[in-house]
GROMACS .gro file of N, CA, C and O in nm:
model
  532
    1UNK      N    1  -9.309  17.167  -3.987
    1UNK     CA    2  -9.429  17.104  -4.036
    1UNK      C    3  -9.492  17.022  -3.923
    1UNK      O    4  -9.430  16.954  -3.841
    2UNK      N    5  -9.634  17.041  -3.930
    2UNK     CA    6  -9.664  17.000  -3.756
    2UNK      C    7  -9.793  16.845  -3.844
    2UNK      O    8  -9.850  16.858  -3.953
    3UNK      N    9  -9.798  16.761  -3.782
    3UNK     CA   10  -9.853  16.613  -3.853
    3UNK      C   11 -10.020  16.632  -3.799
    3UNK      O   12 -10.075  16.640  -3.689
    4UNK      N   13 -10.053  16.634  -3.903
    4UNK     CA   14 -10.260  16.706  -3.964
    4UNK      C   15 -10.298  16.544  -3.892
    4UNK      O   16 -10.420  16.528  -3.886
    5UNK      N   17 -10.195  16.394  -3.824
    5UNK     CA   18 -10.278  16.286  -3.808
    5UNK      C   19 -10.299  16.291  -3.684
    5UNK      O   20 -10.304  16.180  -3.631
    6UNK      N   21 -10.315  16.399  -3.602
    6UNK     CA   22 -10.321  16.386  -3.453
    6UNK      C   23 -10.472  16.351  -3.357
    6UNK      O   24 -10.492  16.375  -3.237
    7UNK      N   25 -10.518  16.320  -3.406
    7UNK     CA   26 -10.634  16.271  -3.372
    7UNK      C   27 -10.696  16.124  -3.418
    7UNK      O   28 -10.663  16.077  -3.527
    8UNK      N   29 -10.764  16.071  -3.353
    8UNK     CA   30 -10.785  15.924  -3.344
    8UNK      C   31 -10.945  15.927  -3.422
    8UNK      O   32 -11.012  16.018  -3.373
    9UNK      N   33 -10.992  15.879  -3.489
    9UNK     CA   34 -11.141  15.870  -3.551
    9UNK      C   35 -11.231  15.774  -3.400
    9UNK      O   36 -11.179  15.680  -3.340
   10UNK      N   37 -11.335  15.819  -3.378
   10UNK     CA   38 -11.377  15.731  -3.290
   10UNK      C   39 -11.388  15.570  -3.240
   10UNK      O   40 -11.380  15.515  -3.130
   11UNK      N   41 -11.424  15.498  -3.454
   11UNK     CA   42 -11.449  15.385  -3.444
   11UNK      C   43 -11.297  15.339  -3.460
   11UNK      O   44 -11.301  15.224  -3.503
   12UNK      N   45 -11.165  15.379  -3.444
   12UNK     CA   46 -11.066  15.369  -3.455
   12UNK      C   47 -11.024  15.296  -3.230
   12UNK      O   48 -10.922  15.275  -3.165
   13UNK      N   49 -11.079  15.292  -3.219
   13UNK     CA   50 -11.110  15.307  -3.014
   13UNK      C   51 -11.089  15.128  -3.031
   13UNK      O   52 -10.986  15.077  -2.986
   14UNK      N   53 -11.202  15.038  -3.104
   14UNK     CA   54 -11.179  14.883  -3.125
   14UNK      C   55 -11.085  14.833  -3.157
   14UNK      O   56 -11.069  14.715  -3.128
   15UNK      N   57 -11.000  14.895  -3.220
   15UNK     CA   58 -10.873  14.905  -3.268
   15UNK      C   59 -10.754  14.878  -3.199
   15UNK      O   60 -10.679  14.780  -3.196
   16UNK      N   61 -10.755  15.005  -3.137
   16UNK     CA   62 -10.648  15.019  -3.012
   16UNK      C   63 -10.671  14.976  -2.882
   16UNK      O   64 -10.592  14.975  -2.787
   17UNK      N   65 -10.820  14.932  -2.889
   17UNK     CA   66 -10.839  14.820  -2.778
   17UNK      C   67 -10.747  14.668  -2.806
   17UNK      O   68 -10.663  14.610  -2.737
   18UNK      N   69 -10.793  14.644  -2.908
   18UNK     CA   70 -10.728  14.475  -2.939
   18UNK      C   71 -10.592  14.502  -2.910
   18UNK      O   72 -10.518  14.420  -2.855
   19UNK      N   73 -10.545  14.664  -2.960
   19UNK     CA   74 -10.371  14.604  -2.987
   19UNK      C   75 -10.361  14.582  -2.845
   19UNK      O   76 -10.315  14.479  -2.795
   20UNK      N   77 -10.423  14.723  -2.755
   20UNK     CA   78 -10.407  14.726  -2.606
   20UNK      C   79 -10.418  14.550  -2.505
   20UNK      O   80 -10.345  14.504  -2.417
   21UNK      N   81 -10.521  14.505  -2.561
   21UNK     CA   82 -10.526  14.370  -2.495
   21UNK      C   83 -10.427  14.266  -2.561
   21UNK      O   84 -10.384  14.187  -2.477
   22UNK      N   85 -10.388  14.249  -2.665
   22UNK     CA   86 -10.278  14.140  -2.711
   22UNK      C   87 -10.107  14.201  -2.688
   22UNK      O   88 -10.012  14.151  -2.747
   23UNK      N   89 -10.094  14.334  -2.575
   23UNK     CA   90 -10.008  14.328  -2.531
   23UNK      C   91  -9.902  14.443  -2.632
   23UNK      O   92  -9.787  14.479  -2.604
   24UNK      N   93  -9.997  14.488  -2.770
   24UNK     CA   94  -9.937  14.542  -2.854
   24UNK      C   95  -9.904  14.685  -2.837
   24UNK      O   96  -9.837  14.734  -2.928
   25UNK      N   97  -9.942  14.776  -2.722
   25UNK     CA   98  -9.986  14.933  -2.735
   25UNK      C   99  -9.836  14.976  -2.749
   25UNK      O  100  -9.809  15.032  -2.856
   26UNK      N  101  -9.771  14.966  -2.691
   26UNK     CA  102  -9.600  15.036  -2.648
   26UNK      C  103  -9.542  15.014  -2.785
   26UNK      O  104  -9.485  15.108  -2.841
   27UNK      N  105  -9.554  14.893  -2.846
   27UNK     CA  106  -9.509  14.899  -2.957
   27UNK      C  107  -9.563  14.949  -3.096
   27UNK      O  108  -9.487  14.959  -3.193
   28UNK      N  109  -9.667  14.975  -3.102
   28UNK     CA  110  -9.793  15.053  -3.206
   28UNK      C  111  -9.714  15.219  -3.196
   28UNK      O  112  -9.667  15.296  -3.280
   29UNK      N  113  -9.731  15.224  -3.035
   29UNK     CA  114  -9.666  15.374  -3.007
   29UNK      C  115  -9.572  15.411  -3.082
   29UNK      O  116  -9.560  15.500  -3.166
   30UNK      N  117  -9.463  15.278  -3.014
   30UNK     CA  118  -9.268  15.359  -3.079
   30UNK      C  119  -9.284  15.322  -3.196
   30UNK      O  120  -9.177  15.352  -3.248
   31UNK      N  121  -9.386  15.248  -3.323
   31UNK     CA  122  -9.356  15.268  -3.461
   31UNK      C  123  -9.401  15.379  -3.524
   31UNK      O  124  -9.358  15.418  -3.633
   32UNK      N  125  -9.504  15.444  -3.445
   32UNK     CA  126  -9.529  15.569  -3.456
   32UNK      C  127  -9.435  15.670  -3.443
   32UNK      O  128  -9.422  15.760  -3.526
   33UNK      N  129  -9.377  15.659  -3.354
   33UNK     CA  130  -9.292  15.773  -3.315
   33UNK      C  131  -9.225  15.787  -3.395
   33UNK      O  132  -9.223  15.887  -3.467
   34UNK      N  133  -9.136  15.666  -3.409
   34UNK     CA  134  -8.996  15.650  -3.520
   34UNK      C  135  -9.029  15.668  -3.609
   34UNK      O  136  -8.949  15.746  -3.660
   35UNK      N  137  -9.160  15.629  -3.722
   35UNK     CA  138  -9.193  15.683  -3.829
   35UNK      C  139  -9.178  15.849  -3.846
   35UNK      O  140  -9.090  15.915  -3.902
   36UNK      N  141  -9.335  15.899  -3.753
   36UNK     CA  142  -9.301  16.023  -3.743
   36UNK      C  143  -9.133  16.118  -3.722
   36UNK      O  144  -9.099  16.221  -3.780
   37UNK      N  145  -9.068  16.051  -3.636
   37UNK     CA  146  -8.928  16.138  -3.678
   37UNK      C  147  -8.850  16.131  -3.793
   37UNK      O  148  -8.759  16.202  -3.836
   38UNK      N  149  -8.896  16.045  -3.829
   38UNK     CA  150  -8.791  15.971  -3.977
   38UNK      C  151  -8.866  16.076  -4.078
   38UNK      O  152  -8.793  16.161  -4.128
   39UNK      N  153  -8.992  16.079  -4.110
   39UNK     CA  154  -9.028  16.199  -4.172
   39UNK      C  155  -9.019  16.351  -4.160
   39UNK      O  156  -9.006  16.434  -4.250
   40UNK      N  157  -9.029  16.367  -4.018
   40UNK     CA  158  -9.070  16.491  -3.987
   40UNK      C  159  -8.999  16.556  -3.891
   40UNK      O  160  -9.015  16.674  -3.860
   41UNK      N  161  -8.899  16.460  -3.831
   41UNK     CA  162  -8.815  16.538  -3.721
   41UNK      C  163  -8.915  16.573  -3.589
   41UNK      O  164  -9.035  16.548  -3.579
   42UNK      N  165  -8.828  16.639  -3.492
   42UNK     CA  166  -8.828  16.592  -3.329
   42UNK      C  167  -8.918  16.659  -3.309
   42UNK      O  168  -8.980  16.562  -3.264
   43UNK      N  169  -9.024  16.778  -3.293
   43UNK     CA  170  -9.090  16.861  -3.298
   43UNK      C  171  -9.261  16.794  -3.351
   43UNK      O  172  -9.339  16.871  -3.406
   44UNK      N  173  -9.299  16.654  -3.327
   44UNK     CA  174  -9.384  16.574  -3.422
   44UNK      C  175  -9.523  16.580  -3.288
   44UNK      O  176  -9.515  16.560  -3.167
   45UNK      N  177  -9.640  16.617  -3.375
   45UNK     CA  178  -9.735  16.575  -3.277
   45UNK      C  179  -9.762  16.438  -3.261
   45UNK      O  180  -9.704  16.370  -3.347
   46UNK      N  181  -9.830  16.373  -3.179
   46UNK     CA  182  -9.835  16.234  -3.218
   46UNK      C  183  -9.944  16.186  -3.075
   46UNK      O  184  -9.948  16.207  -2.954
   47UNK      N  185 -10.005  16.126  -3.157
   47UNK     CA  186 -10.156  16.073  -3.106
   47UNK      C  187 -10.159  16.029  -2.931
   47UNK      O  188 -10.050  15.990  -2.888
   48UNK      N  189 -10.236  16.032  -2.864
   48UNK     CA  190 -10.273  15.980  -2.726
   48UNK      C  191 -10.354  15.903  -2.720
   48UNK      O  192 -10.474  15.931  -2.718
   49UNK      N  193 -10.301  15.775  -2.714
   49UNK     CA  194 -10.345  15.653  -2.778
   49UNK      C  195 -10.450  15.601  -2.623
   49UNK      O  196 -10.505  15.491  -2.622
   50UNK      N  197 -10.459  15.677  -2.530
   50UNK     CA  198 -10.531  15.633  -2.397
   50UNK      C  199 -10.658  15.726  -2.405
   50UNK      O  200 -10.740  15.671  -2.332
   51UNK      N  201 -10.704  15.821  -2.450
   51UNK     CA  202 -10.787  15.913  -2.462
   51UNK      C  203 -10.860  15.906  -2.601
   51UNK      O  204 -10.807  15.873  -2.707
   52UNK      N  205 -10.995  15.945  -2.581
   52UNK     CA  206 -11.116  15.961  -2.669
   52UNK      C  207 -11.049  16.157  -2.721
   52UNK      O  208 -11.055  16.263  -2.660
   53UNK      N  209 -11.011  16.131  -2.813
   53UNK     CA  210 -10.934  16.219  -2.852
   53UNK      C  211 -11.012  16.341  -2.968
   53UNK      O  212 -11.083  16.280  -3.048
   54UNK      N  213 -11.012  16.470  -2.987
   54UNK     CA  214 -11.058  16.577  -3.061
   54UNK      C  215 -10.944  16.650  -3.125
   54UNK      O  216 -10.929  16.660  -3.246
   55UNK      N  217 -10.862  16.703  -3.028
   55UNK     CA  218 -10.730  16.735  -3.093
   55UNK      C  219 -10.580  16.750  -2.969
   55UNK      O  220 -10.511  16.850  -2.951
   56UNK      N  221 -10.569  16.628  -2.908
   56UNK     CA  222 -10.514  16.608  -2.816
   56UNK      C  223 -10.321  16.609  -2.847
   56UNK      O  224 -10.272  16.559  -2.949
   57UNK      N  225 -10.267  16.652  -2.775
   57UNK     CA  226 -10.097  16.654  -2.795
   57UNK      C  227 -10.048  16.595  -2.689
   57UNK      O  228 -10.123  16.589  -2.591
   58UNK      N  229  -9.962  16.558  -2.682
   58UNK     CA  230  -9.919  16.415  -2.594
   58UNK      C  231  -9.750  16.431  -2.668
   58UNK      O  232  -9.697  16.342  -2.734
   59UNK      N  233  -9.678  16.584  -2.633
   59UNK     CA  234  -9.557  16.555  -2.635
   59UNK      C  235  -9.467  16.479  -2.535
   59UNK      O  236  -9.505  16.468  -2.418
   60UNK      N  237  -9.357  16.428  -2.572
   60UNK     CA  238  -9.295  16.306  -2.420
   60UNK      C  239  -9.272  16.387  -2.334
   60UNK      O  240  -9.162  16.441  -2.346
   61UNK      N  241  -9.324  16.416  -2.262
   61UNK     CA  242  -9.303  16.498  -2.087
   61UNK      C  243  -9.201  16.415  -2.050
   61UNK      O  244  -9.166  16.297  -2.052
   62UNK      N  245  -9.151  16.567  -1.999
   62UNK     CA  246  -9.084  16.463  -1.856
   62UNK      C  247  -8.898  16.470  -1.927
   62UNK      O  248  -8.807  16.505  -1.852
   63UNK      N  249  -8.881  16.445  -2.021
   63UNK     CA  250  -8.761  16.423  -2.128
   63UNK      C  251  -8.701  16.596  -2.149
   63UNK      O  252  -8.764  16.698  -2.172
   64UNK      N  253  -8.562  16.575  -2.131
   64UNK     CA  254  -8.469  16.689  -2.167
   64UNK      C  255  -8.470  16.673  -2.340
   64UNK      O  256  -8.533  16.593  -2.408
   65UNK      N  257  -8.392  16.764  -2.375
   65UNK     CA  258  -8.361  16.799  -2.510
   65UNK      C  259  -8.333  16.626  -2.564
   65UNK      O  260  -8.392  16.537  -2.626
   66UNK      N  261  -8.203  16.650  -2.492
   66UNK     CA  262  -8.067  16.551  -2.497
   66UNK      C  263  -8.158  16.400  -2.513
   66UNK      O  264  -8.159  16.331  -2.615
   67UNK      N  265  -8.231  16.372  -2.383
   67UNK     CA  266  -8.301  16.241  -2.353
   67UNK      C  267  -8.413  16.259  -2.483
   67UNK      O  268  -8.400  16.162  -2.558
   68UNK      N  269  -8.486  16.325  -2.517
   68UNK     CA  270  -8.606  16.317  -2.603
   68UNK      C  271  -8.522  16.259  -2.741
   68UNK      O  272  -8.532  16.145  -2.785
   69UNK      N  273  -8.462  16.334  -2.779
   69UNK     CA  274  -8.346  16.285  -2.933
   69UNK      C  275  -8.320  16.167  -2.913
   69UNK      O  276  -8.357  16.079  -2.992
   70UNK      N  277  -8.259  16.144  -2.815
   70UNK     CA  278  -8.213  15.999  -2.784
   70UNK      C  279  -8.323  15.888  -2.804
   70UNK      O  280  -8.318  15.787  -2.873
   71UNK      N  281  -8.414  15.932  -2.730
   71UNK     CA  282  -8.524  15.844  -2.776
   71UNK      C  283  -8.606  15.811  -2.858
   71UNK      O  284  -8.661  15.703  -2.882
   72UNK      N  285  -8.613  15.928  -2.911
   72UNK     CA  286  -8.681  15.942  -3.077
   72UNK      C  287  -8.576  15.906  -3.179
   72UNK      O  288  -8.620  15.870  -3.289
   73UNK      N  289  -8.446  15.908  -3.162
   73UNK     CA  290  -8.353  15.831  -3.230
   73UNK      C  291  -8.349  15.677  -3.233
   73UNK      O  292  -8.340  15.603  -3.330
   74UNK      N  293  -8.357  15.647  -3.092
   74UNK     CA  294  -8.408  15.522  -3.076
   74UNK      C  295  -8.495  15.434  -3.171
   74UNK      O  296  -8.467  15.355  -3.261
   75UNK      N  297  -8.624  15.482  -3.112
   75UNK     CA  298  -8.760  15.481  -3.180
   75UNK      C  299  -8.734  15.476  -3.374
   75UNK      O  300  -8.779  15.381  -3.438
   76UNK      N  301  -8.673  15.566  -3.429
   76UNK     CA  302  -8.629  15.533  -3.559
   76UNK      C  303  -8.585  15.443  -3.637
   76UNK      O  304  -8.613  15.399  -3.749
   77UNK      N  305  -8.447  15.411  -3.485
   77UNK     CA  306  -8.404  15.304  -3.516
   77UNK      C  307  -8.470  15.166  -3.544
   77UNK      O  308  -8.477  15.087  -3.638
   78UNK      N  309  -8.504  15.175  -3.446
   78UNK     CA  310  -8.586  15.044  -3.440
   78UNK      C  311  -8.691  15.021  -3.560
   78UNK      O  312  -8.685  14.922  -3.634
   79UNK      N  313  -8.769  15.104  -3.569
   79UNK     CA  314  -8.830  15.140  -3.670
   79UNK      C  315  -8.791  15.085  -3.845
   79UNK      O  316  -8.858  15.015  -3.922
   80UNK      N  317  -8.673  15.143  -3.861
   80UNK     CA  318  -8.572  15.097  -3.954
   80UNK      C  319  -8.584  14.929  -3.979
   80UNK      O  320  -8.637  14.863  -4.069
   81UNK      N  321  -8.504  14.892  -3.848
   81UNK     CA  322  -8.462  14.802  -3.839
   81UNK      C  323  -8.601  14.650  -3.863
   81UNK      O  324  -8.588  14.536  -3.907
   82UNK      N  325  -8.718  14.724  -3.809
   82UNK     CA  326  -8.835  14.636  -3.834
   82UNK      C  327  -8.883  14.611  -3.963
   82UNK      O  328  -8.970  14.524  -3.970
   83UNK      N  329  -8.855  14.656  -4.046
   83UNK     CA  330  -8.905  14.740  -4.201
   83UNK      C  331  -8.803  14.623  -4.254
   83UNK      O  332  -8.851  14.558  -4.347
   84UNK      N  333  -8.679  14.586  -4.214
   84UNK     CA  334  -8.611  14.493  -4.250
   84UNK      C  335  -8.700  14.385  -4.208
   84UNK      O  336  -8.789  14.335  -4.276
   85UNK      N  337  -8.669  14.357  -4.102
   85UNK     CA  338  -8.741  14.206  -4.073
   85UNK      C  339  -8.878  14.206  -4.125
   85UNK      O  340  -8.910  14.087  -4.128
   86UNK      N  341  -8.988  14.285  -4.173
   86UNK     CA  342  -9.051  14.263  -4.234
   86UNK      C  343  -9.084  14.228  -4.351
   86UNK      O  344  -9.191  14.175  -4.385
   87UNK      N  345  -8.965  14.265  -4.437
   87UNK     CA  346  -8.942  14.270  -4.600
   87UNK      C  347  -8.862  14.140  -4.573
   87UNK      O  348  -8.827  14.120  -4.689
   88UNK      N  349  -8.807  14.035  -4.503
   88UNK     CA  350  -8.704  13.926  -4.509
   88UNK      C  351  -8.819  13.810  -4.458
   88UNK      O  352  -8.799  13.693  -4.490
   89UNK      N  353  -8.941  13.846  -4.379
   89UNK     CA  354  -9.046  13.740  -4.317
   89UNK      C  355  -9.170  13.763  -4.424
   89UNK      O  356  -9.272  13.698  -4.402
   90UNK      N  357  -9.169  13.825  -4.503
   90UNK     CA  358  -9.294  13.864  -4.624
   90UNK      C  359  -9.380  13.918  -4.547
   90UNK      O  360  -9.487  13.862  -4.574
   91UNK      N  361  -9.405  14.040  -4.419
   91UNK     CA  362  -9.525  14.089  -4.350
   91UNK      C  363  -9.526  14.247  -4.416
   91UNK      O  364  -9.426  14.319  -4.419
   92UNK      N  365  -9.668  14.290  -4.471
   92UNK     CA  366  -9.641  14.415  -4.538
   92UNK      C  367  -9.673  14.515  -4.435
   92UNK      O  368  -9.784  14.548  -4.394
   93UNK      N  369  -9.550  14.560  -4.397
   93UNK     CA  370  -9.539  14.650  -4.314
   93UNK      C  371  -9.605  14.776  -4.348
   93UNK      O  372  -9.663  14.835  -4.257
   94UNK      N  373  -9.604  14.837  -4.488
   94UNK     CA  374  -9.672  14.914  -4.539
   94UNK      C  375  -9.824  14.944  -4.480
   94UNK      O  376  -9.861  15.049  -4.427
   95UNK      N  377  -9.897  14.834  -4.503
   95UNK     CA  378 -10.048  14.797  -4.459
   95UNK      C  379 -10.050  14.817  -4.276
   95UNK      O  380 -10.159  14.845  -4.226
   96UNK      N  381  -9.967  14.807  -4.214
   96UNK     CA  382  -9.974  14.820  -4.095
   96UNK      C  383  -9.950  14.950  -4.083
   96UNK      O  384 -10.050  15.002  -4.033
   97UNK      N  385  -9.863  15.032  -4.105
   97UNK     CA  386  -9.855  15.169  -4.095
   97UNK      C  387  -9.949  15.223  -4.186
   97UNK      O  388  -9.874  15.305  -4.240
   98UNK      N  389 -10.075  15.239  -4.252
   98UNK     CA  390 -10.155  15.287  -4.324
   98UNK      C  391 -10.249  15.283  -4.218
   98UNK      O  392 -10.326  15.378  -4.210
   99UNK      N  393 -10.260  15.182  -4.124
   99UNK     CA  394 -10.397  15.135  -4.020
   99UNK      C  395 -10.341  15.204  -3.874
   99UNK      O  396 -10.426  15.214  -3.786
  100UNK      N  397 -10.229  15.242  -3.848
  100UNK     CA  398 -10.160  15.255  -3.725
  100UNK      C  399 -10.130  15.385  -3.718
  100UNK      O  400 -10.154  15.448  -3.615
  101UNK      N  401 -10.067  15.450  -3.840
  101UNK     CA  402 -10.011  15.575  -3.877
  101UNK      C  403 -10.174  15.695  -3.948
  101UNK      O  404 -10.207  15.800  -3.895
  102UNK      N  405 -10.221  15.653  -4.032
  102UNK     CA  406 -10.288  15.710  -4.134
  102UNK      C  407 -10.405  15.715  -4.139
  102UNK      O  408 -10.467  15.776  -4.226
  103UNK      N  409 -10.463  15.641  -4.032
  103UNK     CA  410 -10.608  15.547  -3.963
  103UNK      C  411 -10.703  15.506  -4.075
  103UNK      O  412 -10.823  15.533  -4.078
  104UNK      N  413 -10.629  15.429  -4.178
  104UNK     CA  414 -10.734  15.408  -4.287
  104UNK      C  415 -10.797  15.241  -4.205
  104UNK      O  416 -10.740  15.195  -4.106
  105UNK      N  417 -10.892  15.189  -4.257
  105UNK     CA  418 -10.998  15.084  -4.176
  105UNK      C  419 -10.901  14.984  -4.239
  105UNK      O  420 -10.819  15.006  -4.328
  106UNK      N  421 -10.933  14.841  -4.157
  106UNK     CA  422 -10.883  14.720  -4.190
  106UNK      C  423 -10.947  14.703  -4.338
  106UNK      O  424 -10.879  14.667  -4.434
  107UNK      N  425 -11.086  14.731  -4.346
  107UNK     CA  426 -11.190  14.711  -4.472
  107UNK      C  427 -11.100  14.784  -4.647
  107UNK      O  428 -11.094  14.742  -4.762
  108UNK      N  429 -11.048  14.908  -4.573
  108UNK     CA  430 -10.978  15.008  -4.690
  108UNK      C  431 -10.805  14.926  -4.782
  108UNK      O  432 -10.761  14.913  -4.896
  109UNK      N  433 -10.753  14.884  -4.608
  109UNK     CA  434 -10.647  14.765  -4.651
  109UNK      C  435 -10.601  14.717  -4.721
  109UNK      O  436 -10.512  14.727  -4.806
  110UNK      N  437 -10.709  14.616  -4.657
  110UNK     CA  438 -10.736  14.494  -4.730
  110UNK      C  439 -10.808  14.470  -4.910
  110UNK      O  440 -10.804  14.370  -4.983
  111UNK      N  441 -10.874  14.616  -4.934
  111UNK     CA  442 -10.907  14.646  -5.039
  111UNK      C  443 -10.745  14.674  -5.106
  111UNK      O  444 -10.687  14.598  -5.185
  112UNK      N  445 -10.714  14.750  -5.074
  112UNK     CA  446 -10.564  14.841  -5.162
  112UNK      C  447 -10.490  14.721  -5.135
  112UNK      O  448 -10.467  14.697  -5.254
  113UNK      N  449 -10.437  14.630  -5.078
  113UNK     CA  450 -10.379  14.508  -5.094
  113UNK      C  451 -10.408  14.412  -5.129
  113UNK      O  452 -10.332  14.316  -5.114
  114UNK      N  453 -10.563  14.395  -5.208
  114UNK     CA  454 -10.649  14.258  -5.293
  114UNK      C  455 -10.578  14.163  -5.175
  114UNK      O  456 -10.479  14.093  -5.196
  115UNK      N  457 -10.649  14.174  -5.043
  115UNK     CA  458 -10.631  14.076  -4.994
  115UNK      C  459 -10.796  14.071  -4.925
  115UNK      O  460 -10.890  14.145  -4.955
  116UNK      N  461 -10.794  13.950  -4.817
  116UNK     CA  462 -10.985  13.922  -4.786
  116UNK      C  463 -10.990  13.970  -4.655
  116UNK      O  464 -10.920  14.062  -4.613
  117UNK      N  465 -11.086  13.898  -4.581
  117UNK     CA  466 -11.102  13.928  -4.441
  117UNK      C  467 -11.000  13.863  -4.342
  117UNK      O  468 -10.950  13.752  -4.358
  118UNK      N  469 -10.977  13.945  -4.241
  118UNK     CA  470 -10.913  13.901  -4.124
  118UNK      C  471 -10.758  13.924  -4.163
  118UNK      O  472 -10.681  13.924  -4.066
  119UNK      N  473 -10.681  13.949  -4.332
  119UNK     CA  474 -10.547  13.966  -4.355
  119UNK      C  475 -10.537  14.094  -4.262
  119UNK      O  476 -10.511  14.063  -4.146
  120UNK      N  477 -10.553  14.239  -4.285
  120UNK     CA  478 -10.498  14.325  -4.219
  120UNK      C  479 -10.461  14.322  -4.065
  120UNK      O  480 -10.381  14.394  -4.006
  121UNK      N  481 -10.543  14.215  -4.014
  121UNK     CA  482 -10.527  14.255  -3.863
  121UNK      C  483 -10.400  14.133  -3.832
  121UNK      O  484 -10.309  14.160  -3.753
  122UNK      N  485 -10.408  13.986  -3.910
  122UNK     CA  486 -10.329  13.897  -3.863
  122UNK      C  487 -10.187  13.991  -3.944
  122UNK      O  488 -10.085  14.008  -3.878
  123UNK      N  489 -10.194  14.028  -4.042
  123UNK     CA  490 -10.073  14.097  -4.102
  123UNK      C  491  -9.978  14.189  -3.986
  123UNK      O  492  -9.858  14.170  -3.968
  124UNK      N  493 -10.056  14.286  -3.916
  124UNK     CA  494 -10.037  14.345  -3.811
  124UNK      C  495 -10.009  14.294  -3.675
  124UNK      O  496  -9.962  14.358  -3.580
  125UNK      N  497 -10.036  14.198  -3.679
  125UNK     CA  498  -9.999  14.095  -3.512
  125UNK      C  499  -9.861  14.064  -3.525
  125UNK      O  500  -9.774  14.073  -3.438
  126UNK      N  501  -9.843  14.007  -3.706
  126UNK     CA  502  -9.727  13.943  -3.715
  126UNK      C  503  -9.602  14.061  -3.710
  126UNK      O  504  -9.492  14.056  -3.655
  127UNK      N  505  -9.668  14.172  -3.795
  127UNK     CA  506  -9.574  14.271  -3.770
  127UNK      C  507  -9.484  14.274  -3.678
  127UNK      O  508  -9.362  14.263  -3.677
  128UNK      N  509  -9.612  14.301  -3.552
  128UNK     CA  510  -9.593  14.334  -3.377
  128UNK      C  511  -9.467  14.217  -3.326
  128UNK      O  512  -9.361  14.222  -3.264
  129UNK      N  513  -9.537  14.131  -3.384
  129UNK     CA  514  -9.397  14.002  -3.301
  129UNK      C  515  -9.290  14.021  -3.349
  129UNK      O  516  -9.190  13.992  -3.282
  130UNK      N  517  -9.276  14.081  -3.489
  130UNK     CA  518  -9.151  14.109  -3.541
  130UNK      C  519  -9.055  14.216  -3.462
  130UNK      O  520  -8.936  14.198  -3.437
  131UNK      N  521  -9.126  14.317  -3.432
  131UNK     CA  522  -9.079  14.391  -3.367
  131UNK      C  523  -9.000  14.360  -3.217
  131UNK      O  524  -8.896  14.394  -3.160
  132UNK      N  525  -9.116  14.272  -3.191
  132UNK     CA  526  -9.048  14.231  -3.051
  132UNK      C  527  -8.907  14.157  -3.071
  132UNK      O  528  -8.839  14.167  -2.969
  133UNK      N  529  -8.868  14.113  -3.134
  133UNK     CA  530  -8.785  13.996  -3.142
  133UNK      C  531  -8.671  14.091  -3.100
  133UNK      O  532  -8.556  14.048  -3.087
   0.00000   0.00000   0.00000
């Protein structure tokens, strides 16, 4: 099964600018990734988050069999493991992977979570730090 989300919507670009400038891109990436394998296994298209994109593939070059698993195992992990610290700090991780994964708007969100302006994106920062920890 090959993932129909491989492409970026244009006004989706402001987006991945902010995460890009608050230091967030690498990590936006590997929750992507790890999501995508956790669903779909190693074989996953997955977005090129540097490019004005139409229908772009951006498999990990460069990576053996052995090393790619490993890392996309990784990536899962972690993944996992954030989904915890999110459900234990009250950040709805859900809402962040709907905007990151699914490219629905902060506006769509924040609607499906009866929450107001500015929740989806601070929801998502906090995510990000979670991750880091």
């Amino acid at each position: 099964m090959t993932n129909h989300l491989n492409r970026r919507r244009l006004q989706d670009v402001r987006l991945w600018n902010k995460i890009r400038d608050a230091g967030y891109e690498h990590v936006a990436i590997r929750l992507c990734r790890g999501y995508s394998f956790l669903c779909w296994g190693a074989d996953m298209r997955v977005s090129s988050w540097t490019e004005r994109v139409s229908s772009s593939y951006n498999p990990i070059s460069g990576l053996g069999n052995d090393e790619k698993l490993l890392y996309l195992t990784r990536c899962k992990q972690d993944y996992l493991n954030w989904i915890e610290e999110c459900i234990k700090c009250g950040v709805w991780y859900r809402a962040v992977m709907d905007i990151l994964f699914f490219g629905k708007s902060y506006k769509d969100v924040e609607k499906i979570y009866r929450h107001r302006h500015g929740w989806a994106i601070s929801n998502m920062m906090q995510a990000f730090e979670l991750y880091r920890k």
